[in-house]
Coordinates of C-alpha atoms and ligand atoms in Angstrom, one line a residue:
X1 CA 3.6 2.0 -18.9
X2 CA 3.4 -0.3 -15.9
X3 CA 5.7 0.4 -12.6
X4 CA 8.6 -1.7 -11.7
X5 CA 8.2 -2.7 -7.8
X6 CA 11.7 -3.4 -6.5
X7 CA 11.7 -6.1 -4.4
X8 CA 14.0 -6.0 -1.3
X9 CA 14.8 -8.8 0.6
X10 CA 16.1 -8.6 4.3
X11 CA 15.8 -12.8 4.3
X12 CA 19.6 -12.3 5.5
X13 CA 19.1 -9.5 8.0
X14 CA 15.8 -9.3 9.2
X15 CA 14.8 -12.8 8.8
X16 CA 18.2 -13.9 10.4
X17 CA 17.0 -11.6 13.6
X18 CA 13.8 -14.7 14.2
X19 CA 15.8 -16.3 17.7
X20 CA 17.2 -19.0 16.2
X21 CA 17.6 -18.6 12.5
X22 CA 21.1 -17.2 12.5
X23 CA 23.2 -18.1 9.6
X24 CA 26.7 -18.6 9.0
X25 CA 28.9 -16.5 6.5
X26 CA 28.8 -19.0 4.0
X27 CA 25.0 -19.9 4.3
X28 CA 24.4 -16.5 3.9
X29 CA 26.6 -16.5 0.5
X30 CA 24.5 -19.4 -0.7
X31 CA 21.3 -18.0 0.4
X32 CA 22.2 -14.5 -1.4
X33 CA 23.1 -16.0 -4.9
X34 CA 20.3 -17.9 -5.0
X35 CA 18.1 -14.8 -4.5
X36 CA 20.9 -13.1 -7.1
X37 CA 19.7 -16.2 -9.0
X38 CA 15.7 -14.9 -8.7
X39 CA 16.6 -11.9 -9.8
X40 CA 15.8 -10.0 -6.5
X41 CA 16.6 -6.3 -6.9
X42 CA 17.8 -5.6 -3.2
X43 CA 19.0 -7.8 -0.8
X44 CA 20.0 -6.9 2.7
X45 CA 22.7 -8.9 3.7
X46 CA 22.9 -7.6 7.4
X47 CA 23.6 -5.3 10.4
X48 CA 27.5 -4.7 10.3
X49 CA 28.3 -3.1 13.3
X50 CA 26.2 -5.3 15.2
X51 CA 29.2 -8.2 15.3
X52 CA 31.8 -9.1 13.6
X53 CA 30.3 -12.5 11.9
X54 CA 27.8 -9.7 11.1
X55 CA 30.3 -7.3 8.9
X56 CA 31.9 -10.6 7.7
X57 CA 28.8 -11.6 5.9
X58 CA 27.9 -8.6 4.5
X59 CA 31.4 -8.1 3.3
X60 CA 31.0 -11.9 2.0
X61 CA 27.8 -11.4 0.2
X62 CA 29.3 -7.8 -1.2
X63 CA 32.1 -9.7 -3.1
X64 CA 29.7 -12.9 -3.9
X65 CA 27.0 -10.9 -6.0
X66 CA 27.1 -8.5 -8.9
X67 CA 23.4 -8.5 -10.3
X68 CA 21.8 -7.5 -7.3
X69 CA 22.4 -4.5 -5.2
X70 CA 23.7 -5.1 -1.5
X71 CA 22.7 -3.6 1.4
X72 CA 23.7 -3.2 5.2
X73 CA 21.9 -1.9 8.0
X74 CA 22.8 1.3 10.0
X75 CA 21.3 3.2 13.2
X76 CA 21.7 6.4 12.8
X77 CA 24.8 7.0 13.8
X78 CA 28.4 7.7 12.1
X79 CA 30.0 4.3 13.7
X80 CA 27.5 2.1 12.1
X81 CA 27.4 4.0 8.9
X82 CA 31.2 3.8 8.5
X83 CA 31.0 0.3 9.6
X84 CA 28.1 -0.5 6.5
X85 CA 30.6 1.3 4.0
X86 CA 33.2 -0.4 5.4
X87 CA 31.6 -3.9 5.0
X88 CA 29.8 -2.9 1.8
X89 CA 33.2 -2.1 -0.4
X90 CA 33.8 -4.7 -3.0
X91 CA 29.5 -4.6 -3.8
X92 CA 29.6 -3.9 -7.5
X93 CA 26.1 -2.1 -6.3
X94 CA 25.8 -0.8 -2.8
X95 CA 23.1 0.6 -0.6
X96 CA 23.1 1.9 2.9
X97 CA 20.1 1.4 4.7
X98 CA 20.3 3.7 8.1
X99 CA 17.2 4.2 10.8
X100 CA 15.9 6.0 13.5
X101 CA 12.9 6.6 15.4
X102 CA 9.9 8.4 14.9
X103 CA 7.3 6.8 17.3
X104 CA 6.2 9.1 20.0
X105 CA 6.6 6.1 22.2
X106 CA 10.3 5.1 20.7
X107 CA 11.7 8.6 20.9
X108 CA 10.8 9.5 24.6
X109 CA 11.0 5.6 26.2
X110 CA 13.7 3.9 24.1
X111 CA 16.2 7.1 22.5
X112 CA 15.2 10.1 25.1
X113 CA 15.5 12.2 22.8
X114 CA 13.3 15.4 21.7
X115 CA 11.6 15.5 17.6
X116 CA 14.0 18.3 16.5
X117 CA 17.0 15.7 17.2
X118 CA 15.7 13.0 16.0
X119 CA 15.1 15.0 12.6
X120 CA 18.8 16.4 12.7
X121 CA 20.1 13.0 13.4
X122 CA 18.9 11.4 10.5
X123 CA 19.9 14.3 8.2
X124 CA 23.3 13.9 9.3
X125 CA 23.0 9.9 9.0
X126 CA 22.0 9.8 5.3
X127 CA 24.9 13.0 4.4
X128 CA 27.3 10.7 6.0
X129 CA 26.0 7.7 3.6
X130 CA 25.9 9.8 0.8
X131 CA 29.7 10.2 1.0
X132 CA 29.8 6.2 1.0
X133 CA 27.3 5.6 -2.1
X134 CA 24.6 7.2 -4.1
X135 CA 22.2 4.7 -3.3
X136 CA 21.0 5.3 0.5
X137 CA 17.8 4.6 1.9
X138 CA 16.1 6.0 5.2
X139 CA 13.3 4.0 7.7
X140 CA 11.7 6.0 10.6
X141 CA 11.3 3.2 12.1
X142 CA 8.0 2.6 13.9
X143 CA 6.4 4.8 11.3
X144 CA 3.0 2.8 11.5
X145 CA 2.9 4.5 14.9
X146 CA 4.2 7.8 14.3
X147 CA 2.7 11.0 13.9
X148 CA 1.9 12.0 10.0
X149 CA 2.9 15.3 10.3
X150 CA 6.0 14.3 11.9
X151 CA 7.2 11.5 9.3
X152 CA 6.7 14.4 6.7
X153 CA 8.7 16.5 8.0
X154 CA 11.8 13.8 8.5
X155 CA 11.1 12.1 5.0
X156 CA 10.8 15.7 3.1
X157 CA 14.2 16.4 5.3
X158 CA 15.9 13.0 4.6
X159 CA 15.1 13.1 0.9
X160 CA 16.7 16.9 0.8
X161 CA 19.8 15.6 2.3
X162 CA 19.8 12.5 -0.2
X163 CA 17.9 9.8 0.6
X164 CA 16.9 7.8 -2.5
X165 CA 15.0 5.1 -1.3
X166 CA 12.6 6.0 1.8
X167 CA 11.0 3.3 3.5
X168 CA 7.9 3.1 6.2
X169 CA 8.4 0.3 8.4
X170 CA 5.1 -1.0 10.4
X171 CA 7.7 -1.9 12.7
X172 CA 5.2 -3.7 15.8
X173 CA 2.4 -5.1 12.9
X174 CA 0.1 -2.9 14.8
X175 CA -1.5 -1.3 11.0
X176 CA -4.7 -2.3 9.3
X177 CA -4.1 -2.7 5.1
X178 CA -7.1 0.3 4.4
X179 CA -5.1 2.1 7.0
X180 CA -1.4 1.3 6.0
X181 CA -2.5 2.1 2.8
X182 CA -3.6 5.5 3.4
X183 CA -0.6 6.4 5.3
X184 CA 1.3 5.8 2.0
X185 CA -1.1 7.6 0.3
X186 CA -1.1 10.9 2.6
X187 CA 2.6 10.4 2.8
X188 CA 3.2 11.1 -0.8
X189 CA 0.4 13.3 -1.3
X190 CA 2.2 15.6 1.4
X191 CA 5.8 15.3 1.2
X192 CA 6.8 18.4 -1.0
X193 CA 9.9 16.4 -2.6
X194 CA 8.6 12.9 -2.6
X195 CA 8.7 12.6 -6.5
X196 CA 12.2 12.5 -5.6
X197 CA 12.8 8.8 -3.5
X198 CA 11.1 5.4 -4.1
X199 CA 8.6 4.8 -1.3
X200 CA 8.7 1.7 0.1
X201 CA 7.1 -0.4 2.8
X202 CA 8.4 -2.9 6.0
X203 CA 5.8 -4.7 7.5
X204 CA 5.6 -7.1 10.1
X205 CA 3.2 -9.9 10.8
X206 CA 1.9 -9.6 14.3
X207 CA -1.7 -9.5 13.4
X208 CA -1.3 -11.6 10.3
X209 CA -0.7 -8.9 8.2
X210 CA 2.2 -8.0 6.8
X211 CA 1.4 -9.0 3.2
X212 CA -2.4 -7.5 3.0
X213 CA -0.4 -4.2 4.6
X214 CA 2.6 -4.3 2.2
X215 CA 0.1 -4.9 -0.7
X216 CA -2.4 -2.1 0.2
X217 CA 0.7 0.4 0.3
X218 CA 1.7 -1.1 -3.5
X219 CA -1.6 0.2 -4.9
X220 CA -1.4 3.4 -2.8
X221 CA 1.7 4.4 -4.4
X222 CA 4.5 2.4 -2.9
X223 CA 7.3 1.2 -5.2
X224 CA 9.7 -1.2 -2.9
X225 CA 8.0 -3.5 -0.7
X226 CA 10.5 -5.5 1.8
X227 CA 10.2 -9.3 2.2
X228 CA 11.3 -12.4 3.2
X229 CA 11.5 -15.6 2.1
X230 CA 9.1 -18.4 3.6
X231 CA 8.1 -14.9 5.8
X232 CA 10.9 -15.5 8.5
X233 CA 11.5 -12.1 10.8
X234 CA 11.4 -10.7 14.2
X235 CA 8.3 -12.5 16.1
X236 CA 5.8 -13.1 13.9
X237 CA 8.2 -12.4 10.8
X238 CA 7.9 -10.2 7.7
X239 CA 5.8 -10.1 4.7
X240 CA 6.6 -13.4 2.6
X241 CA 8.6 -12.7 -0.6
X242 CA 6.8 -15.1 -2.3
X243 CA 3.3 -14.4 -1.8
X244 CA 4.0 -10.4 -2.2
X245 CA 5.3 -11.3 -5.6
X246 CA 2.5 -14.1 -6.3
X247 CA -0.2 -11.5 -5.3
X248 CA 1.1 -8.9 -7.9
X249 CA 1.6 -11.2 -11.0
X250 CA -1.4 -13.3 -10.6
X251 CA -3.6 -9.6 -10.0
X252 CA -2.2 -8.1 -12.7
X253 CA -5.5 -6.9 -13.6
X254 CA -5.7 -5.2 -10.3
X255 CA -2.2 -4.0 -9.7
X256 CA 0.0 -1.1 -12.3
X257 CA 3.4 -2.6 -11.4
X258 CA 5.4 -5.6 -11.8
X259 CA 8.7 -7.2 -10.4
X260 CA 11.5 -8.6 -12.6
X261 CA 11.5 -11.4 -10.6
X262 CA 12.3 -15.0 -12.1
X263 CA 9.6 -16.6 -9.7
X264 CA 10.2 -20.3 -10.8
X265 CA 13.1 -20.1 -8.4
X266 CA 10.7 -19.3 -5.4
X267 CA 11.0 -23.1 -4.3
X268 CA 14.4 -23.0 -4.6
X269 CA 15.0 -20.2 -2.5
X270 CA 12.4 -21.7 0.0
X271 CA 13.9 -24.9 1.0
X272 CA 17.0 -23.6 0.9
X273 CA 16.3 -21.4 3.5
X274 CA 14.2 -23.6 5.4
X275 CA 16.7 -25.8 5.3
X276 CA 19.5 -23.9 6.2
X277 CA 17.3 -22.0 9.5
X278 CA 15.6 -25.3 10.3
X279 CA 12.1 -23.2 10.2
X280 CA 9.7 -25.7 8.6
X281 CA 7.3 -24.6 6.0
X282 CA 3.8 -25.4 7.3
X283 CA 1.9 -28.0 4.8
X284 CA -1.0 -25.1 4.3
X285 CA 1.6 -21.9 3.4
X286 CA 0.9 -20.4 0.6
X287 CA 2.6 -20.6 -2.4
X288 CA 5.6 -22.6 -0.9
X289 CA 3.8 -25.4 1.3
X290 CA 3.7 -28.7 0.4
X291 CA -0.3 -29.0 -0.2
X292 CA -0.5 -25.4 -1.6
X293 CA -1.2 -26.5 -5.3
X294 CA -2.5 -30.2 -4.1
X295 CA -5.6 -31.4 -4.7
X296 CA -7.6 -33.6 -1.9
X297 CA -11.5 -33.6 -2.3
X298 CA -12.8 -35.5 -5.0
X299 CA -14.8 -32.6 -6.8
X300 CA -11.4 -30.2 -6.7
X301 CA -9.7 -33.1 -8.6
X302 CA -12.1 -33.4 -11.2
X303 CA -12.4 -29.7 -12.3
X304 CA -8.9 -29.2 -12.2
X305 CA -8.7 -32.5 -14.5
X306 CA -11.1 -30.8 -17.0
X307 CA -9.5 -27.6 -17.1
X308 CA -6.8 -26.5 -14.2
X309 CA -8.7 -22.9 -13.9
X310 CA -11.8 -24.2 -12.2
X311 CA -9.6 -24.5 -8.9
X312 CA -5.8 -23.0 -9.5
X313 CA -5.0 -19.3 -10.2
X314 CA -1.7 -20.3 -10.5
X315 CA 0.3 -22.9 -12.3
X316 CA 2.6 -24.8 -9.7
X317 CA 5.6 -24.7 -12.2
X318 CA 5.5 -21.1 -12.3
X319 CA 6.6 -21.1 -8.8
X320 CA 9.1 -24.1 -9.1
X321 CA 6.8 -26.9 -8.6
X322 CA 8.1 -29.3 -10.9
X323 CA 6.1 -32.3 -12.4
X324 CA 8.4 -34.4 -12.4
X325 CA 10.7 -34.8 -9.6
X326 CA 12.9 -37.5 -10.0
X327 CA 15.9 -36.9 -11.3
X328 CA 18.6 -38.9 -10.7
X329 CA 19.4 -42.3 -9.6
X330 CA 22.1 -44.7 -8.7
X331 CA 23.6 -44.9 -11.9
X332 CA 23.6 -40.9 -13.1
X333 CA 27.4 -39.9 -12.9
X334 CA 29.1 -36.7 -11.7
X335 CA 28.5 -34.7 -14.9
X336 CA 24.6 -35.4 -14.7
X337 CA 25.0 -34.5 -10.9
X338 CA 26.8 -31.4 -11.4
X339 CA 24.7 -30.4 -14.3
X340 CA 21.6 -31.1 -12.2
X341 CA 22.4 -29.6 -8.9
X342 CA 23.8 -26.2 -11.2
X343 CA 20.3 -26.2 -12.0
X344 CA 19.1 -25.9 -9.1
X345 CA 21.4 -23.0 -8.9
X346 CA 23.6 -24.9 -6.5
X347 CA 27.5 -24.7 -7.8
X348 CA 30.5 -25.9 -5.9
X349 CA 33.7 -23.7 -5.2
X350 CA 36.2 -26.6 -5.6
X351 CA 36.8 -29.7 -7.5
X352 CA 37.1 -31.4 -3.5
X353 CA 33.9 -29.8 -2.4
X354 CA 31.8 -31.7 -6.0
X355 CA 33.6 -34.7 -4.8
X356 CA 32.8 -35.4 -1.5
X357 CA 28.9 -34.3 -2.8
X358 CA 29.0 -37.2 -5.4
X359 CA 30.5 -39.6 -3.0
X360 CA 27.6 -38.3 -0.4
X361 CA 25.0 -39.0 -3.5
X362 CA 26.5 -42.2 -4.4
X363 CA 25.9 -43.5 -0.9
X364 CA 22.4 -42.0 -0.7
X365 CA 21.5 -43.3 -4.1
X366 CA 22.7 -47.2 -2.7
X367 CA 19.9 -46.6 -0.3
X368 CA 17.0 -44.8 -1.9
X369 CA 16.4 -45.9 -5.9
X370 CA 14.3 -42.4 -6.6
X371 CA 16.7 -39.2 -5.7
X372 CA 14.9 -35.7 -6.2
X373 CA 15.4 -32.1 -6.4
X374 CA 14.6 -32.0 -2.2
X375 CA 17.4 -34.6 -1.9
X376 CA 19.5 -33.4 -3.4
X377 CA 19.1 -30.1 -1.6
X378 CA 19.6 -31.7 1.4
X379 CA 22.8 -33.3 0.7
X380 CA 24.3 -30.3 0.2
X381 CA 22.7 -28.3 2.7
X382 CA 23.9 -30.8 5.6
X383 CA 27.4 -30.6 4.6
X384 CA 27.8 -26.8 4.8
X385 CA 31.7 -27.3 6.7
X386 CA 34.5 -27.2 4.5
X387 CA 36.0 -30.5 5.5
X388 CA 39.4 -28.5 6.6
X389 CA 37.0 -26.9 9.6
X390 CA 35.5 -30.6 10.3
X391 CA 37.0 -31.2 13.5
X392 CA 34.1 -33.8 14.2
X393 CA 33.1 -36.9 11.7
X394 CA 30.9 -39.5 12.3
X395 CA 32.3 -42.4 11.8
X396 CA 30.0 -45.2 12.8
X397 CA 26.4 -45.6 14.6
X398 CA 25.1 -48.1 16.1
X399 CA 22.0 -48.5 17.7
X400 CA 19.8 -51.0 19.7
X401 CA 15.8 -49.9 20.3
X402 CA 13.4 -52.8 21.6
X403 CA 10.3 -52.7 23.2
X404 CA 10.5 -53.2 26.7
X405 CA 14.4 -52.2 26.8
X406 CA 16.3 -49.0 27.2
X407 CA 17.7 -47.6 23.7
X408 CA 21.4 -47.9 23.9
X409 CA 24.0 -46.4 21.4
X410 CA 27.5 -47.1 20.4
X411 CA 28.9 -44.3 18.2
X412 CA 32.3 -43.7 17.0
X413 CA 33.8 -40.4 16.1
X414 CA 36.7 -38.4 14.4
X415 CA 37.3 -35.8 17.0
X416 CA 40.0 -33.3 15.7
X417 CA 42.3 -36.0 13.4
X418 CA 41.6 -39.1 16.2
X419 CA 39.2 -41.8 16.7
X420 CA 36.8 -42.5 19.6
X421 CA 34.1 -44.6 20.7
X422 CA 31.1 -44.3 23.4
X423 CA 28.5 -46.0 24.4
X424 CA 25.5 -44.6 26.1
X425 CA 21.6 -45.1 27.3
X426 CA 18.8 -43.1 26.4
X427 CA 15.0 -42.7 26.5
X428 CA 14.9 -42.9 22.6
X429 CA 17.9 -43.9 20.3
X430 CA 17.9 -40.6 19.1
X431 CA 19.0 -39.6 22.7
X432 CA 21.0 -42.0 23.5
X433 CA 23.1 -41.3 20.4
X434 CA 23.4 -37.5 21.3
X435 CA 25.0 -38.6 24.8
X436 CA 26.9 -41.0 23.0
X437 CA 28.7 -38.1 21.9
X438 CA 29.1 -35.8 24.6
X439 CA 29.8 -38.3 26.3
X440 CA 33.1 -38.0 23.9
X441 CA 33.0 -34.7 23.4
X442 CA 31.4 -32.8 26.5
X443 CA 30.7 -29.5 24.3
X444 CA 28.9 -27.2 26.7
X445 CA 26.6 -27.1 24.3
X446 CA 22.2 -26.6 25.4
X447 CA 19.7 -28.3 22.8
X448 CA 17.5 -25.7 22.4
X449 CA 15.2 -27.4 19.0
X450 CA 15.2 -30.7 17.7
X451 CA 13.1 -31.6 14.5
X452 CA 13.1 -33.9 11.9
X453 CA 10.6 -33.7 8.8
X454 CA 10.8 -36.0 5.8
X455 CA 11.9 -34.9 2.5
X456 CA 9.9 -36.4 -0.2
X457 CA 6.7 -38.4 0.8
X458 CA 7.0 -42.1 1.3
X459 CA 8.8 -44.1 3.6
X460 CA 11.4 -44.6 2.0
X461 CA 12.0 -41.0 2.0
X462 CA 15.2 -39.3 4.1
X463 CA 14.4 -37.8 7.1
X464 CA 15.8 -33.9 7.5
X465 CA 17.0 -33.2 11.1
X466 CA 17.5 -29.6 13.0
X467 CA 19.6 -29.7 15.8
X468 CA 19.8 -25.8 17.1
X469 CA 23.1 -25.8 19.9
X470 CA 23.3 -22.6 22.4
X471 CA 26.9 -22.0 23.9
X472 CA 27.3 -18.7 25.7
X473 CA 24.6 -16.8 24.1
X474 CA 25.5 -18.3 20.9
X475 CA 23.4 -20.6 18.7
X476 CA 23.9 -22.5 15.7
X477 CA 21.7 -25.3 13.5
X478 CA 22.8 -28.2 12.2
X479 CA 21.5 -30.5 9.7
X480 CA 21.5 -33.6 8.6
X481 CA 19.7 -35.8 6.3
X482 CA 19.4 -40.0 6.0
X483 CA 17.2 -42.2 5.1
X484 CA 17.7 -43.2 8.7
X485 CA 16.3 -41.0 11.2
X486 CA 18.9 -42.1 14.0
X487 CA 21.7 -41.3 11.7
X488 CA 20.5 -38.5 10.4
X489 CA 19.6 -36.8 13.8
X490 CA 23.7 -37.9 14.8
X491 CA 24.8 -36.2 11.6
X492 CA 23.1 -32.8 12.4
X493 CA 24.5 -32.9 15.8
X494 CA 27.8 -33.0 14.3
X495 CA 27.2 -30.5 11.7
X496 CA 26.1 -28.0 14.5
X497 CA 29.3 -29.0 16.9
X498 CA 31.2 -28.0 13.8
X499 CA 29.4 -25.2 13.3
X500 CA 30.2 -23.9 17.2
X501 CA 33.6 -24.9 16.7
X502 CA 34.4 -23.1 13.1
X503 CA 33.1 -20.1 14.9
X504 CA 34.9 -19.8 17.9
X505 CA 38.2 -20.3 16.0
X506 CA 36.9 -17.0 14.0
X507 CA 36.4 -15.5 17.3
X508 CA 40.0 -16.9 18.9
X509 CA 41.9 -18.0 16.1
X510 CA 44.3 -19.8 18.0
X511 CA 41.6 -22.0 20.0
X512 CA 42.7 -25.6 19.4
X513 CA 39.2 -27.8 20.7
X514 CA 35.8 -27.4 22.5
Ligands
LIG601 O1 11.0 -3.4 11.5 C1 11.7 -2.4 11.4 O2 11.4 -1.2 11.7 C2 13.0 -2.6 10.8 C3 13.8 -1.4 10.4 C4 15.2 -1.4 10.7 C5 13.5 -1.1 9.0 O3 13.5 -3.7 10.6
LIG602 ZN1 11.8 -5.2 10.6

């Protein structure tokens, strides 16, 4: 009988912790049913103690998803455990995911702290979780530093106190996959109990290889590997969902497990959260990138003509590649928008929300003859702001560019229920449009990332902006998408003002403007 490998995703947690790819509560939501939606077995939804948008979006995600089990990080420590429990109350499935330690470098520089505590710390940490739910895991974290000896004494003493899950995180991405590999090996090999807990793997991509590292410790013995989608993470990110899951169902010949993943949702799940983070996926990635199953040279075209073998080990569909892209044009009504968009696993929580969608896509679809999947996407990822927190529209844009002259703007704006005008210079139209509006507005607000990439090829294609905002330590991303790149860079300015401003009324609830 072949293995199930659970995949875990920490997309939400991990991935979130990349500077700049935080998330709000309700991108998060949308993020974790569409994983749901793939079928991923684990998904780590965050850090709850570490804020309170934090516990709010793990608490969030709890109530949102019932087929997958949710899980929220922990230090080692009772506050953050009762915070995960806390948070992690209305999961239909719930796992606590607490760490510590086990580097010789982390223990004596960062916690200052000798073995023998280290090991009693996270014995008490996972008997505190126990009391919360059956389904804890443990990490010592920088285990592809640590000494062997040592992990096996904290995993055989973890899995005594009830670990289910434990997990080896290469914490730095300093391993080597024939190395990582043997760890896992030795690991389970030694540990008296370690038929007892799943063994699972973390690894980071610092030298390029979390994937090779995560892969090695599958056919070593490991039965959870963690992952991200598109490979976002700390620095150089995490192993990528997507080619993990790629690598083990294409090599089945090779490897004795298999996920229950429903992998033609892989695309979905990629732009969405590329979308949402504003990380691009580079043309070349694999799996997900747009030229990953596209054929240039003249000799590749031809084989894969006479028989798609000679150059593909994968077919692009089975990823979520669809052959035919367009699907919906000017004329399509709201049922054939609903229906498609549902689809794409995309559903609305009110009747309003469908609404102001359709009107979106009617306007879109006015402009552009052809709208795809991508679009469509888009459309709904720029909103993202339930219109009751939209204290910021744009109303009108107006824009002069010549050669020889200096860009100049004119934009009018909703701001909080009344309208405004400004008009402003720039060196590009695209600036002179943002300091139309501050010029309104004055937000306090840094521009730490501007980008815009198109959508679908052609020129006629929309243009998908990233506007990333700081405000005192906090940072947002907005998006926006147009067939006009002007207007679409103005609309993901507003959507990230928005943004700042839904979340300092969380924060101060009785805040009334910037
Ligand atoms: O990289 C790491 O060590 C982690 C742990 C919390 C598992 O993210
Ligand atoms: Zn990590």
């Amino acid at each position: 009988m072949t293995d199930k490998l659970t995949i875990f995703d920490t997309t939400l947690r991990d991935g979130e912790q990349s500077p700049g790819a935080s998330m709000t509560r309700d991108e998060k939501v949308r993020i974790a049913k569409a994983l749901e939606r793939m079928r991923v077995d684990v998904i780590e939804a965050g850090f709850p103690i570490a804020s309170p948008g934090d516990f709010e979006a793990v608490h969030a995600v709890a109530k949102a998803v019932s087929s997958s089990t949710v899980c929220g990080l922990a230090r080692a420590l009772d506050k953050d455990i009762d915070r995960a429990g806390e948070a992690l109350k209305p999961a239909q499935s719930a796992r606590i995911h607490t760490f510590i330690a086990t580097s010789p470098i982390h223990m004596k520089m960062k916690l200052r702290m000798e073995p023998d505590q280290v090991v009693e710390q996270a014995v008490r940490a996972v008997r505190r979780a126990r009391q919360f739910t059956d389904d804890v895991e443990f990490s010592p974290e920088d285990a592809g530093r640590s000494e062997t000896d040592f992990l096996c004494r904290v995993l055989e003493a973890v899995i005594d106190a009830g670990a289910t899950t434990v997990n080896i995180p290469d914490t730095v991405g300093y391993n080597l996959p024939h190395q990582f590999g043997e760890l896992i090996r030795v690991l389970i090999e030694r540990v008296p109990n370690s038929d007892k807990a799943v063994f699972s793997v973390h690894c980071h991509n610092d030298l390029g290889l979390a994937v090779g590292n995560s892969l090695s410790a599958v056919l070593n013995g490991a039965r959870q590997v963690e992952c991200t989608i598109n490979g976002l993470g700390e620095r150089a990110g995490n192993a990528a969902l997507e080619e993990v899951v790629m690598s083990v169902q294409t090599r089945q010949d090779i490897f004795p497990c298999k996920t229950d993943l429903d992998t033609s949702q892989i695309m979905t799940c990629s732009r969405l959260v590329s979308g949402i983070t504003g990380f691009a996926v580079q043309p070349n990635k694999a799996i997900v990138g747009a030229n990953a199953f596209a054929h240039e040279s003249g000799i590749h075209q031809d084989g894969v003509l006479k028989s798609r073998e000679t150059y593909e080990i994968m077919r692009a569909q089975d990823v979520g590649w669809m052959d035919n892209r367009i699907v919906l044009g000017k004329h399509s009504g709201r049922n054939a928008f609903r229906t498609r968009l549902q689809e794409l696993g995309i559903e609305f929580e009110t009747e309003e929300e469908l609404n102001d969608a359709f009107s979106r896509f009617k306007v879109l679809a006015d402009k552009k003859h052809e709208i795809f999947d991508e679009d469509l996407q888009a459309l709904v990822t720029e909103s993202g702001i339930d219109s009751e927190n939209e204290w910021l529209k744009l109303v009108s844009l107006k824009v002069c560019s010549e050669t020889g002259e200096t860009p100049h703007a004119t934009v009018s704006l909703w701001v909080d229920g009344d309208e405004a005008q400004a008009d402003c210079l720039g060196s590009g139209p695209v600036d002179a449009a943002f300091k139309a509006i501050e010029k309104l507005i004055s937000s306090g607000t840094e521009l730490q990332l501007y980008s815009v990439n198109n959508i679908t090829s052609g020129t006629d294609s929309q243009g998908e902006v990233t506007v990333r905002l700081e405000k005192g330590g906090r940072i947002v991303n907005g998006q926006g998408a147009d067939t006009d790149i002007v207007i679409a860079s103005a609309k993901a300015y507003v959507n990230a003002i928005n943004k700042i401003i839904q979340r300092d009324r969380r924060a101060h609830p009785q805040l009334g403007d910037v």
